[in-house]
Amino acid sequence: MVRGLYAAATGMINQMTRLDKVANNIANVNTRGFKGDQVVSRAFDEELLLRVDNGQASSGRRIGTINHGVYVDRVITSFDQGSLQETGEATHVAIKGEGFFVILTEEGERYTRDGGFMLDDQGRLVTVDGWPVAGQTGPIFVGTRDFVIDPEGNVMVGGMYVDRLRLVNFEDLQALRKAGNNLYINPDPENNPAVEFQGEVAQGFVESSNVDVVRETVDMITALRNYESNQKVIKMIDSVLSKTVNELGRV
Amino acid sequence: MIRALYSSASAMAAQQQNLDIISNNIANINTVAYKKTRPAFQDALYSAIDARRVREPVNLQMGNGVKVAATQRNFSRGNLQETGRPLDFAIDGEGFFVLLRPDGTLCYTRDGSFQISAEQVGGVVVSRLVTPRGEYVLDVNGQPMEVYNGQEVPLENFNIAVFANPEGLEAIGHNRFVATEASGQADYGYRVTIRQGFLELSNVDLAEEMTQLILAQRAYQLSSRVLQSADDMERLANNLRE
């Protein structure tokens, strides 16, 4: 009985985390290049119940298995393509297919799908935070807003090749971590090396968020209702316990 | 729980800001040479769901909402409208007119609706080109532009400034901009066609703004729904014990 109390509590905590996920996904429904998260829940390990006679477990009979509730096993990010939205700005680039732009931040390389770039005072292609976008040998100097990026990522000014966007993909996308500011970090480059980029890029477009609001709304409703059910279970167990304590022994 | 509350609150604040920007764009739909702005959203920082499990090689981090990272100004050209007024000018291409403010500093504009200021210089009356607010329009030599016969302006004398990053310019109101560290220094003497008797219209597209408005409103609505759900959960937790 008291076991059930704890199991229901873990259920409530789990549904709470799912609502956190819904809140973050919906908050980023207009964020360029955002990839939605999903929460994977998992039951605690099964335990074998034995009947204990006279304090002797060895002579006991197997009753069956039980587990004590649920926990958040991991968060997976859905890297599905977001729809491309036309902006007409020369400095905006969107990726079609799997892959990332490489951003040269102070703390090292970061990866992003948000191609809403701009030029800085030196004429380099940068993110809205001012970090340079990587070309083949460092930042990309364009110097003018009159440039063309072809589907392979070659940057051309007046028909002359200037640089090429560095685009990467990874063997295991789930090994990447979100770092905020629309950036991703690869925490273990040794075990998850960058692989060749297979997609193409489109200039004058940005990728919108891939969050599906219908799914998120459904998740929100189920999270709330499951939370409520778990709460009901706790209240029920509580009232049963209350009967045991207050009424059973009454003379 | 607290996280969901704050994430959706951050989203509502961001969408509110988005709405402010949209309404400012729409308000300036008839402003000469107005350039529309758009917010750039970014996801906020991520934190570990369970601090005891940070060493596990699986993803266990949860986002904390959204923020407006920047407002980006779109410097695409507005249509040119013929006004027939000889003191209206439009830049047919990139660049800005250079203005000299009374305090001696420079600012930049694409709004070419100028006026004449008659001034005594060494006993001679000179007609100078000024903005309605009295700032001189500078020529390629850094001197105030002069107007002859009340309407003749040597178009090739206009000093036109360009910037490496016009998005980094700071808008100071009255259609004017000043250079910042982000925009870089102005590059003067840019050659571009100036059209007399024309004005540049605002580049705001009403259909696009309405679409953005609907998106902003729906996103706001959804986040307020999530906030409500988070609140409901809090209520349920509170009612565990009566």
CSV table of C-alpha atoms in Angstrom, one decimal, chain A residues 12 15-17 19-24 26-32 34 37 39 71-75 77 85 87 89 91-92 114 116-123 128-129 145 174 176-183 213 217 220 223-224 227-228 231 234-235 238, chain B residues 1 3-4 7-8 10-11 15 18 40-46 49 53 56-67 69-70 72-75 94 164-167 181-184 212 215-216 219 222-223 225-226 229-230 232-233 236-237 239-242:
chain,number,residue,atom,x,y,z
A,12,MET,CA,3.3,12.9,-10.8
A,15,GLN,CA,4.1,14.1,-15.8
A,16,MET,CA,5.5,17.3,-14.5
A,17,THR,CA,8.7,16.9,-16.5
A,19,LEU,CA,4.7,19.5,-19.1
A,20,ASP,CA,8.1,21.2,-18.7
A,21,LYS,CA,9.0,19.7,-22.1
A,22,VAL,CA,5.7,20.9,-23.6
A,23,ALA,CA,6.3,24.4,-22.2
A,24,ASN,CA,9.7,24.7,-23.7
A,26,ILE,CA,5.7,25.7,-27.3
A,27,ALA,CA,7.8,28.6,-26.1
A,28,ASN,CA,10.1,27.9,-29.1
A,29,VAL,CA,7.4,27.5,-31.7
A,30,ASN,CA,8.6,30.7,-33.5
A,31,THR,CA,12.3,30.1,-32.9
A,32,ARG,CA,14.3,29.6,-36.1
A,34,PHE,CA,14.6,24.9,-33.3
A,37,ASP,CA,12.3,17.5,-27.6
A,39,VAL,CA,10.6,12.9,-23.0
A,71,TYR,CA,11.3,8.0,-14.1
A,72,VAL,CA,12.5,10.2,-17.0
A,73,ASP,CA,15.0,8.0,-18.8
A,74,ARG,CA,16.2,10.5,-21.4
A,75,VAL,CA,15.2,13.4,-23.6
A,77,THR,CA,15.5,15.6,-29.8
A,85,GLN,CA,10.3,30.2,-44.8
A,87,THR,CA,12.8,36.1,-46.1
A,89,GLU,CA,17.6,38.4,-47.2
A,91,THR,CA,22.4,36.7,-45.4
A,92,HIS,CA,19.7,34.2,-44.5
A,114,ASP,CA,19.5,28.8,-37.4
A,116,GLY,CA,19.4,33.9,-39.8
A,117,PHE,CA,22.9,35.4,-40.2
A,118,MET,CA,24.0,38.9,-40.7
A,119,LEU,CA,27.2,40.8,-41.5
A,120,ASP,CA,29.4,42.4,-38.9
A,121,ASP,CA,31.4,45.6,-39.0
A,122,GLN,CA,34.3,43.7,-40.7
A,123,GLY,CA,32.0,42.3,-43.4
A,128,VAL,CA,22.8,37.5,-34.3
A,129,ASP,CA,25.0,37.1,-31.3
A,145,ARG,CA,25.4,42.2,-49.1
A,174,GLN,CA,21.3,12.3,-30.2
A,176,LEU,CA,24.6,16.4,-29.4
A,177,ARG,CA,23.5,18.7,-26.6
A,178,LYS,CA,21.6,21.9,-26.8
A,179,ALA,CA,23.6,24.8,-25.5
A,180,GLY,CA,20.9,27.6,-25.7
A,181,ASN,CA,21.1,30.5,-28.2
A,182,ASN,CA,20.0,28.0,-30.9
A,183,LEU,CA,23.4,26.3,-30.7
A,213,VAL,CA,1.6,22.3,-31.9
A,217,THR,CA,-1.3,20.3,-27.1
A,220,MET,CA,-0.2,18.8,-22.5
A,223,ALA,CA,0.3,15.1,-18.9
A,224,LEU,CA,-2.3,17.1,-16.9
A,227,TYR,CA,-1.0,13.9,-13.2
A,228,GLU,CA,-4.6,14.2,-12.0
A,231,GLN,CA,-3.0,12.5,-7.6
A,234,ILE,CA,-2.5,9.1,-3.7
A,235,LYS,CA,-5.6,10.6,-2.2
A,238,ASP,CA,-4.3,8.2,1.9
B,1,MET,CA,6.7,22.4,-12.5
B,3,ARG,CA,10.2,25.3,-15.0
B,4,ALA,CA,7.0,25.0,-17.1
B,7,SER,CA,9.2,28.7,-19.7
B,8,SER,CA,5.7,29.6,-20.7
B,10,SER,CA,9.1,33.7,-21.0
B,11,ALA,CA,7.3,32.7,-24.2
B,15,GLN,CA,5.5,37.1,-28.0
B,18,ASN,CA,7.0,40.4,-31.0
B,40,ALA,CA,15.1,36.9,-33.7
B,41,PHE,CA,14.1,34.3,-31.1
B,42,GLN,CA,16.5,31.9,-29.4
B,43,ASP,CA,16.1,29.1,-27.0
B,44,ALA,CA,17.2,29.9,-23.5
B,45,LEU,CA,19.7,27.9,-21.5
B,46,TYR,CA,19.2,24.2,-20.7
B,49,ILE,CA,16.6,17.4,-15.1
B,53,ARG,CA,22.5,11.9,-13.2
B,56,GLU,CA,25.1,9.6,-17.6
B,57,PRO,CA,25.9,9.6,-21.3
B,58,VAL,CA,22.2,10.3,-22.2
B,59,ASN,CA,20.5,13.6,-22.9
B,60,LEU,CA,18.8,14.7,-19.6
B,61,GLN,CA,18.5,18.4,-20.1
B,62,MET,CA,15.4,20.5,-20.2
B,63,GLY,CA,15.0,23.9,-21.8
B,64,ASN,CA,14.0,27.0,-19.9
B,65,GLY,CA,11.9,28.8,-22.6
B,66,VAL,CA,12.7,31.4,-25.2
B,67,LYS,CA,14.2,34.9,-25.5
B,69,ALA,CA,18.1,37.7,-29.0
B,70,ALA,CA,17.9,40.6,-31.3
B,72,GLN,CA,16.8,42.6,-37.0
B,73,ARG,CA,16.1,45.5,-39.3
B,74,ASN,CA,15.3,44.6,-42.9
B,75,PHE,CA,17.0,47.0,-45.3
B,94,GLU,CA,22.1,51.1,-51.2
B,164,ALA,CA,29.4,47.0,-43.7
B,165,ASN,CA,26.5,46.0,-41.5
B,166,PRO,CA,23.5,48.3,-41.8
B,167,GLU,CA,21.6,46.0,-39.5
B,181,GLU,CA,30.4,49.6,-33.2
B,182,ALA,CA,28.3,46.8,-34.7
B,183,SER,CA,27.5,48.7,-37.9
B,184,GLY,CA,31.1,49.7,-38.5
B,212,GLN,CA,3.2,37.5,-38.2
B,215,LEU,CA,1.5,33.6,-35.5
B,216,ALA,CA,2.4,35.8,-32.5
B,219,ALA,CA,1.9,31.3,-29.9
B,222,LEU,CA,-0.7,28.4,-26.6
B,223,SER,CA,1.8,29.4,-24.0
B,225,ARG,CA,-2.7,27.5,-22.0
B,226,VAL,CA,0.5,25.7,-20.9
B,229,SER,CA,-2.0,23.6,-17.1
B,230,ALA,CA,1.0,24.2,-15.0
B,232,ASP,CA,-3.7,23.3,-12.6
B,233,MET,CA,-1.0,20.8,-11.7
B,236,LEU,CA,-3.8,19.3,-7.8
B,237,ALA,CA,-0.6,19.0,-5.7
B,239,ASN,CA,-5.2,19.4,-2.9
B,240,LEU,CA,-3.4,16.2,-2.1
B,241,ARG,CA,-4.2,16.7,1.5
B,242,GLU,CA,-7.5,18.3,2.4
